[in-house]
Amino acid sequence: MTPTLKLALLPSLLAASLVLSACNDASTTTGAEAEGNSANDPANEVVLSAMAAEATSATDNITAEQKMIDNLAHYRWTLATATDSDAQPLTSLLAIKDQVILTFGEYQGQDTVSYSVGCNTMGAAYQLQGQTITTEDSMSTKMLCDDLNVAENRLNTLMQGESQLSLAEGEPLMLTQVTSDSATLVWQGKMTSQAKYHSKGETLFWAVNSETKPCTDNSAAMCLQVRSVTYNEQGVKISEGKWANFVGDIDGYQPDGKHDDVLRLQRYKLNTNDRSDKDALGEEYAYVLDTVIESAVAK
């Protein structure tokens, strides 16, 4: 069930609204007041200048915050380091850091943050003022996580309340989060495929054979053997296509030659700006692994 998230107005928006209200009040005068006021009154100029400066400042703050929100949402963040207030490692998280994930998005007009240690997905609405992020009450799926329970509870606690965020430009992009209890989490960003290819992907299901075959009759290059798989709305497999050579790469998928897999993929149409050197041979699409939904040892 999709959680219902609260809608909250940013204080900066409220400030802008108050400025606009003040401007409207100042411009609404009676005839007697108009006769008694001069358009060149220095006092009026000071008031108008102060209100204009306040409005400009509010706009600048919103722009800076929105830029940061956009940057956060364009990346999938994986935990790099984690220390407590005494600079001691948070071992429960660091032991599984490659599966500790943070993502930012939007739901029903409200900015949202989601996080996981590889079991339940937890999430909350958030507000950003400057570099301070404040989360509301989190919600979570309800799977039993066994040995991940300690790490999951720790991460959920760290994500509550206020944190200070800072982005460090570079490759990869790094996000530092200092929580309300002075723990420090450093996240490494990888650009999402949707942001990279400037579009929403098309979902495909492919079966991938454990065996590869020559890409052409006279080629030494080996190609994956793939075929399309179709499921109905109940998730029951209803058809499969014919095996065919796949010339190219699936981002995020590394076949081991021992398993037959069924993959859920996102396919993105490439344009000129999206093509890398390895796409120069005329690749029309980029394929990105979403998840492996079936895996069986090859017979």
mmCIF file of C-alpha atoms in Angstrom:
data_model
loop_
_atom_site.group_PDB
_atom_site.id
_atom_site.type_symbol
_atom_site.label_atom_id
_atom_site.label_comp_id
_atom_site.label_asym_id
_atom_site.label_seq_id
_atom_site.Cartn_x
_atom_site.Cartn_y
_atom_site.Cartn_z
ATOM 1 C CA MET A 1 0.000 0.000 0.000
ATOM 2 C CA THR A 2 1.403 3.374 -0.974
ATOM 3 C CA PRO A 3 1.911 5.558 2.105
ATOM 4 C CA THR A 4 0.024 8.827 2.344
ATOM 5 C CA LEU A 5 2.490 11.614 2.940
ATOM 6 C CA LYS A 6 1.743 14.959 4.570
ATOM 7 C CA LEU A 7 2.058 18.170 2.580
ATOM 8 C CA ALA A 8 4.149 20.861 4.274
ATOM 9 C CA LEU A 9 4.903 24.431 3.140
ATOM 10 C CA LEU A 10 8.517 25.460 3.257
ATOM 11 C CA PRO A 11 9.116 28.432 5.575
ATOM 12 C CA SER A 12 10.748 30.249 2.653
ATOM 13 C CA LEU A 13 7.490 30.009 0.719
ATOM 14 C CA LEU A 14 5.635 31.439 3.708
ATOM 15 C CA ALA A 15 8.122 34.290 3.849
ATOM 16 C CA ALA A 16 7.571 35.058 0.176
ATOM 17 C CA SER A 17 3.814 35.022 0.757
ATOM 18 C CA LEU A 18 4.122 37.488 3.634
ATOM 19 C CA VAL A 19 6.246 39.804 1.484
ATOM 20 C CA LEU A 20 3.627 39.721 -1.268
ATOM 21 C CA SER A 21 0.876 40.436 1.275
ATOM 22 C CA ALA A 22 2.846 43.351 2.666
ATOM 23 C CA CYS A 23 3.300 44.777 -0.837
ATOM 24 C CA ASN A 24 -0.428 44.516 -1.520
ATOM 25 C CA ASP A 25 -1.275 46.259 1.779
ATOM 26 C CA ALA A 26 1.226 49.030 1.085
ATOM 27 C CA SER A 27 -0.203 49.679 -2.397
ATOM 28 C CA THR A 28 -3.843 49.909 -1.166
ATOM 29 C CA THR A 29 -4.409 53.427 0.182
ATOM 30 C CA THR A 30 -7.374 55.780 0.581
ATOM 31 C CA GLY A 31 -7.627 59.018 -1.391
ATOM 32 C CA ALA A 32 -6.734 61.071 1.701
ATOM 33 C CA GLU A 33 -3.630 58.972 2.284
ATOM 34 C CA ALA A 34 -2.637 59.366 -1.337
ATOM 35 C CA GLU A 35 -2.899 63.153 -1.076
ATOM 36 C CA GLY A 36 -0.721 63.142 2.046
ATOM 37 C CA ASN A 37 2.017 60.841 0.666
ATOM 38 C CA SER A 38 4.705 61.715 -1.797
ATOM 39 C CA ALA A 39 5.941 59.188 -4.382
ATOM 40 C CA ASN A 40 9.453 60.412 -3.655
ATOM 41 C CA ASP A 41 9.169 60.128 0.126
ATOM 42 C CA PRO A 42 12.591 58.744 1.293
ATOM 43 C CA ALA A 43 10.860 56.707 4.011
ATOM 44 C CA ASN A 44 8.748 54.946 1.410
ATOM 45 C CA GLU A 45 11.822 54.238 -0.698
ATOM 46 C CA VAL A 46 13.567 52.619 2.274
ATOM 47 C CA VAL A 47 10.535 50.405 3.024
ATOM 48 C CA LEU A 48 10.124 49.362 -0.619
ATOM 49 C CA SER A 49 13.844 48.700 -0.963
ATOM 50 C CA ALA A 50 13.840 46.515 2.169
ATOM 51 C CA MET A 51 10.810 44.546 0.953
ATOM 52 C CA ALA A 52 12.362 44.060 -2.493
ATOM 53 C CA ALA A 53 15.597 42.827 -0.903
ATOM 54 C CA GLU A 54 13.660 40.394 1.294
ATOM 55 C CA ALA A 55 11.717 39.081 -1.703
ATOM 56 C CA THR A 56 14.940 38.663 -3.705
ATOM 57 C CA SER A 57 16.590 36.847 -0.788
ATOM 58 C CA ALA A 58 13.633 34.456 -0.465
ATOM 59 C CA THR A 59 13.776 33.719 -4.192
ATOM 60 C CA ASP A 60 17.512 33.062 -4.028
ATOM 61 C CA ASN A 61 17.041 30.649 -1.094
ATOM 62 C CA ILE A 62 14.314 28.726 -2.882
ATOM 63 C CA THR A 63 16.452 28.487 -6.017
ATOM 64 C CA ALA A 64 19.474 27.186 -4.091
ATOM 65 C CA GLU A 65 17.371 24.651 -2.194
ATOM 66 C CA GLN A 66 15.598 23.462 -5.334
ATOM 67 C CA LYS A 67 18.955 23.021 -7.056
ATOM 68 C CA MET A 68 20.156 20.847 -4.188
ATOM 69 C CA ILE A 69 16.895 18.866 -4.184
ATOM 70 C CA ASP A 70 17.306 18.227 -7.918
ATOM 71 C CA ASN A 71 20.923 17.123 -7.428
ATOM 72 C CA LEU A 72 19.933 14.727 -4.659
ATOM 73 C CA ALA A 73 17.165 13.181 -6.768
ATOM 74 C CA HIS A 74 19.426 12.629 -9.783
ATOM 75 C CA TYR A 75 21.610 10.151 -7.888
ATOM 76 C CA ARG A 76 21.330 6.813 -6.128
ATOM 77 C CA TRP A 77 23.398 7.061 -2.948
ATOM 78 C CA THR A 78 25.382 4.159 -1.470
ATOM 79 C CA LEU A 79 26.951 4.329 1.979
ATOM 80 C CA ALA A 80 30.721 4.915 1.912
ATOM 81 C CA THR A 81 31.584 5.587 5.574
ATOM 82 C CA ALA A 82 29.664 5.929 8.843
ATOM 83 C CA THR A 83 30.893 7.064 12.262
ATOM 84 C CA ASP A 84 29.191 7.946 15.538
ATOM 85 C CA SER A 85 29.588 11.159 17.570
ATOM 86 C CA ASP A 86 32.930 9.870 18.928
ATOM 87 C CA ALA A 87 34.224 9.197 15.390
ATOM 88 C CA GLN A 88 33.933 5.445 15.964
ATOM 89 C CA PRO A 89 32.821 3.257 13.037
ATOM 90 C CA LEU A 90 29.153 2.237 12.901
ATOM 91 C CA THR A 91 30.012 -1.399 12.298
ATOM 92 C CA SER A 92 26.429 -2.636 11.858
ATOM 93 C CA LEU A 93 26.121 -0.422 8.765
ATOM 94 C CA LEU A 94 29.688 -0.568 7.481
ATOM 95 C CA ALA A 95 29.626 -4.377 7.391
ATOM 96 C CA ILE A 96 26.951 -4.170 4.676
ATOM 97 C CA LYS A 97 27.657 -0.681 3.308
ATOM 98 C CA ASP A 98 27.328 -1.709 -0.351
ATOM 99 C CA GLN A 99 23.649 -2.498 0.214
ATOM 100 C CA VAL A 100 22.829 0.558 2.355
ATOM 101 C CA ILE A 101 21.011 2.788 -0.136
ATOM 102 C CA LEU A 102 19.532 6.297 -0.009
ATOM 103 C CA THR A 103 17.306 7.857 -2.691
ATOM 104 C CA PHE A 104 15.375 11.103 -3.018
ATOM 105 C CA GLY A 105 12.181 11.666 -4.975
ATOM 106 C CA GLU A 106 8.765 13.265 -5.001
ATOM 107 C CA TYR A 107 5.281 11.988 -4.154
ATOM 108 C CA GLN A 108 2.074 13.990 -4.593
ATOM 109 C CA GLY A 109 4.015 17.241 -4.714
ATOM 110 C CA GLN A 110 6.024 16.538 -1.551
ATOM 111 C CA ASP A 111 9.767 15.809 -1.507
ATOM 112 C CA THR A 112 10.497 12.325 -0.149
ATOM 113 C CA VAL A 113 13.512 10.312 0.948
ATOM 114 C CA SER A 114 13.763 6.503 0.945
ATOM 115 C CA TYR A 115 16.445 4.281 2.459
ATOM 116 C CA SER A 116 17.179 0.593 2.950
ATOM 117 C CA VAL A 117 19.809 -1.841 4.207
ATOM 118 C CA GLY A 118 18.648 -4.518 1.788
ATOM 119 C CA CYS A 119 15.417 -5.649 3.421
ATOM 120 C CA ASN A 120 12.562 -3.219 4.099
ATOM 121 C CA THR A 121 12.218 0.064 2.258
ATOM 122 C CA MET A 122 11.729 2.939 4.675
ATOM 123 C CA GLY A 123 10.767 6.444 3.717
ATOM 124 C CA ALA A 124 9.513 9.833 4.840
ATOM 125 C CA ALA A 125 8.537 13.243 3.559
ATOM 126 C CA TYR A 126 11.195 15.882 4.071
ATOM 127 C CA GLN A 127 11.738 19.622 3.988
ATOM 128 C CA LEU A 128 14.990 21.371 3.094
ATOM 129 C CA GLN A 129 15.964 24.789 4.460
ATOM 130 C CA GLY A 130 19.412 25.831 3.376
ATOM 131 C CA GLN A 131 21.378 22.645 4.013
ATOM 132 C CA THR A 132 19.178 21.387 6.853
ATOM 133 C CA ILE A 133 16.933 18.459 5.991
ATOM 134 C CA THR A 134 14.041 17.652 8.326
ATOM 135 C CA THR A 135 12.126 14.400 7.958
ATOM 136 C CA GLU A 136 8.630 13.636 9.132
ATOM 137 C CA ASP A 137 7.500 10.308 10.647
ATOM 138 C CA SER A 138 8.920 7.452 8.589
ATOM 139 C CA MET A 139 6.934 4.573 7.143
ATOM 140 C CA SER A 140 8.226 1.127 6.233
ATOM 141 C CA THR A 141 7.367 -2.156 4.622
ATOM 142 C CA LYS A 142 6.994 -4.977 7.153
ATOM 143 C CA MET A 143 9.275 -7.837 6.136
ATOM 144 C CA LEU A 144 11.301 -9.774 8.700
ATOM 145 C CA CYS A 145 14.977 -9.043 8.195
ATOM 146 C CA ASP A 146 16.614 -11.398 10.716
ATOM 147 C CA ASP A 147 20.326 -10.508 10.755
ATOM 148 C CA LEU A 148 19.630 -7.099 9.164
ATOM 149 C CA ASN A 149 17.329 -5.931 11.957
ATOM 150 C CA VAL A 150 20.051 -4.173 13.967
ATOM 151 C CA ALA A 151 21.410 -2.283 10.953
ATOM 152 C CA GLU A 152 17.917 -1.392 9.752
ATOM 153 C CA ASN A 153 16.838 0.008 13.121
ATOM 154 C CA ARG A 154 20.082 1.975 13.397
ATOM 155 C CA LEU A 155 19.688 3.542 9.974
ATOM 156 C CA ASN A 156 16.039 4.410 10.597
ATOM 157 C CA THR A 157 16.961 6.162 13.853
ATOM 158 C CA LEU A 158 19.753 8.140 12.168
ATOM 159 C CA MET A 159 17.426 9.365 9.442
ATOM 160 C CA GLN A 160 14.881 10.867 11.857
ATOM 161 C CA GLY A 161 14.691 14.567 12.660
ATOM 162 C CA GLU A 162 17.199 17.096 11.393
ATOM 163 C CA SER A 163 20.466 16.482 9.539
ATOM 164 C CA GLN A 164 22.989 18.788 7.898
ATOM 165 C CA LEU A 165 23.767 17.947 4.272
ATOM 166 C CA SER A 166 26.699 19.000 2.111
ATOM 167 C CA LEU A 167 27.641 17.989 -1.427
ATOM 168 C CA ALA A 168 31.265 17.655 -2.563
ATOM 169 C CA GLU A 169 31.671 18.103 -6.314
ATOM 170 C CA GLY A 170 33.803 15.521 -8.050
ATOM 171 C CA GLU A 171 33.668 12.071 -9.543
ATOM 172 C CA PRO A 172 31.967 10.376 -7.851
ATOM 173 C CA LEU A 173 29.733 12.971 -6.210
ATOM 174 C CA MET A 174 29.817 12.648 -2.408
ATOM 175 C CA LEU A 175 27.087 13.583 0.069
ATOM 176 C CA THR A 176 27.946 14.133 3.738
ATOM 177 C CA GLN A 177 25.154 13.885 6.295
ATOM 178 C CA VAL A 178 25.648 14.938 9.925
ATOM 179 C CA THR A 179 22.691 13.705 11.956
ATOM 180 C CA SER A 180 21.021 15.267 14.994
ATOM 181 C CA ASP A 181 23.090 13.050 17.327
ATOM 182 C CA SER A 182 26.345 14.036 15.551
ATOM 183 C CA ALA A 183 26.820 10.796 13.631
ATOM 184 C CA THR A 184 28.407 11.311 10.200
ATOM 185 C CA LEU A 185 27.292 9.346 7.147
ATOM 186 C CA VAL A 186 29.104 9.792 3.843
ATOM 187 C CA TRP A 187 27.241 8.647 0.728
ATOM 188 C CA GLN A 188 28.638 8.025 -2.750
ATOM 189 C CA GLY A 189 26.385 9.022 -5.635
ATOM 190 C CA LYS A 190 25.768 7.242 -8.923
ATOM 191 C CA MET A 191 23.606 9.100 -11.426
ATOM 192 C CA THR A 192 20.268 7.405 -12.019
ATOM 193 C CA SER A 193 19.589 6.130 -15.515
ATOM 194 C CA GLN A 194 16.540 8.373 -15.814
ATOM 195 C CA ALA A 195 18.712 11.435 -15.131
ATOM 196 C CA LYS A 196 21.544 10.186 -17.349
ATOM 197 C CA TYR A 197 19.343 9.513 -20.358
ATOM 198 C CA HIS A 198 16.889 12.381 -19.758
ATOM 199 C CA SER A 199 13.856 10.134 -20.040
ATOM 200 C CA LYS A 200 11.805 7.472 -18.327
ATOM 201 C CA GLY A 201 12.865 3.947 -19.205
ATOM 202 C CA GLU A 202 10.764 1.264 -20.868
ATOM 203 C CA THR A 203 10.444 -1.897 -18.751
ATOM 204 C CA LEU A 204 11.456 -5.156 -20.431
ATOM 205 C CA PHE A 205 11.838 -8.736 -19.248
ATOM 206 C CA TRP A 206 14.605 -10.834 -20.773
ATOM 207 C CA ALA A 207 15.693 -14.398 -20.225
ATOM 208 C CA VAL A 208 19.492 -14.712 -20.478
ATOM 209 C CA ASN A 209 21.096 -18.067 -21.259
ATOM 210 C CA SER A 210 24.207 -19.115 -19.347
ATOM 211 C CA GLU A 211 25.924 -19.949 -22.655
ATOM 212 C CA THR A 212 27.249 -17.342 -25.073
ATOM 213 C CA LYS A 213 27.642 -17.776 -28.829
ATOM 214 C CA PRO A 214 29.709 -16.089 -31.539
ATOM 215 C CA CYS A 215 28.104 -12.765 -32.449
ATOM 216 C CA THR A 216 28.358 -13.686 -36.173
ATOM 217 C CA ASP A 217 29.397 -16.769 -38.074
ATOM 218 C CA ASN A 218 32.929 -15.450 -38.579
ATOM 219 C CA SER A 219 33.332 -13.506 -35.344
ATOM 220 C CA ALA A 220 35.558 -14.263 -32.382
ATOM 221 C CA ALA A 221 33.407 -11.994 -30.194
ATOM 222 C CA MET A 222 30.886 -13.794 -27.996
ATOM 223 C CA CYS A 223 27.349 -12.533 -27.460
ATOM 224 C CA LEU A 224 24.761 -13.118 -24.774
ATOM 225 C CA GLN A 225 21.779 -15.224 -25.789
ATOM 226 C CA VAL A 226 18.565 -13.444 -24.813
ATOM 227 C CA ARG A 227 14.847 -13.735 -25.448
ATOM 228 C CA SER A 228 11.905 -11.623 -24.401
ATOM 229 C CA VAL A 229 9.546 -12.805 -21.671
ATOM 230 C CA THR A 230 5.966 -11.592 -21.214
ATOM 231 C CA TYR A 231 3.991 -11.704 -17.973
ATOM 232 C CA ASN A 232 0.310 -11.014 -17.342
ATOM 233 C CA GLU A 233 -1.001 -8.633 -14.665
ATOM 234 C CA GLN A 234 -0.894 -11.448 -12.082
ATOM 235 C CA GLY A 235 2.824 -11.974 -12.719
ATOM 236 C CA VAL A 236 2.335 -15.297 -14.556
ATOM 237 C CA LYS A 237 4.637 -15.945 -17.497
ATOM 238 C CA ILE A 238 2.505 -16.190 -20.635
ATOM 239 C CA SER A 239 4.997 -16.202 -23.519
ATOM 240 C CA GLU A 240 8.660 -16.260 -24.506
ATOM 241 C CA GLY A 241 10.351 -15.075 -27.668
ATOM 242 C CA LYS A 242 13.088 -16.746 -29.710
ATOM 243 C CA TRP A 243 16.712 -16.807 -28.630
ATOM 244 C CA ALA A 244 18.817 -14.125 -30.298
ATOM 245 C CA ASN A 245 22.297 -12.649 -30.058
ATOM 246 C CA PHE A 246 22.570 -9.512 -27.987
ATOM 247 C CA VAL A 247 25.363 -7.193 -29.111
ATOM 248 C CA GLY A 248 26.049 -4.723 -26.342
ATOM 249 C CA ASP A 249 26.124 -4.403 -22.560
ATOM 250 C CA ILE A 250 23.538 -4.473 -19.804
ATOM 251 C CA ASP A 251 24.567 -1.883 -17.245
ATOM 252 C CA GLY A 252 24.689 -3.474 -13.782
ATOM 253 C CA TYR A 253 24.521 -7.101 -14.986
ATOM 254 C CA GLN A 254 27.527 -9.411 -14.928
ATOM 255 C CA PRO A 255 26.764 -12.923 -16.213
ATOM 256 C CA ASP A 256 28.747 -15.709 -14.553
ATOM 257 C CA GLY A 257 28.244 -18.395 -17.207
ATOM 258 C CA LYS A 258 26.737 -20.748 -14.607
ATOM 259 C CA HIS A 259 23.178 -19.486 -14.246
ATOM 260 C CA ASP A 260 20.166 -18.953 -16.482
ATOM 261 C CA ASP A 261 18.610 -15.664 -15.432
ATOM 262 C CA VAL A 262 15.452 -13.678 -16.028
ATOM 263 C CA LEU A 263 16.062 -9.947 -15.810
ATOM 264 C CA ARG A 264 13.846 -6.935 -15.450
ATOM 265 C CA LEU A 265 15.462 -4.157 -17.465
ATOM 266 C CA GLN A 266 14.967 -0.512 -18.227
ATOM 267 C CA ARG A 267 15.590 0.435 -21.858
ATOM 268 C CA TYR A 268 16.474 4.024 -22.742
ATOM 269 C CA LYS A 269 16.437 5.574 -26.190
ATOM 270 C CA LEU A 270 19.839 7.081 -26.938
ATOM 271 C CA ASN A 271 20.262 10.453 -28.541
ATOM 272 C CA THR A 272 23.481 12.036 -29.787
ATOM 273 C CA ASN A 273 24.343 13.623 -26.444
ATOM 274 C CA ASP A 274 23.848 10.326 -24.546
ATOM 275 C CA ARG A 275 26.192 8.251 -26.682
ATOM 276 C CA SER A 276 29.538 7.287 -25.190
ATOM 277 C CA ASP A 277 32.540 5.920 -27.052
ATOM 278 C CA LYS A 278 31.287 2.376 -26.635
ATOM 279 C CA ASP A 279 27.958 3.388 -28.191
ATOM 280 C CA ALA A 280 29.665 4.762 -31.310
ATOM 281 C CA LEU A 281 28.834 1.662 -33.353
ATOM 282 C CA GLY A 282 25.247 2.840 -33.705
ATOM 283 C CA GLU A 283 23.643 1.468 -30.567
ATOM 284 C CA GLU A 284 20.066 2.730 -30.477
ATOM 285 C CA TYR A 285 19.258 1.922 -26.840
ATOM 286 C CA ALA A 286 20.952 1.651 -23.474
ATOM 287 C CA TYR A 287 19.922 -1.289 -21.264
ATOM 288 C CA VAL A 288 20.086 -1.041 -17.473
ATOM 289 C CA LEU A 289 19.463 -3.872 -15.004
ATOM 290 C CA ASP A 290 16.567 -3.254 -12.669
ATOM 291 C CA THR A 291 16.611 -6.597 -10.872
ATOM 292 C CA VAL A 292 17.223 -10.318 -11.382
ATOM 293 C CA ILE A 293 13.801 -11.878 -10.873
ATOM 294 C CA GLU A 294 14.770 -15.519 -11.535
ATOM 295 C CA SER A 295 18.080 -17.342 -11.396
ATOM 296 C CA ALA A 296 18.694 -21.070 -11.836
ATOM 297 C CA VAL A 297 21.841 -23.155 -12.082
ATOM 298 C CA ALA A 298 22.348 -24.088 -15.735
ATOM 299 C CA LYS A 299 21.799 -27.745 -16.547
#
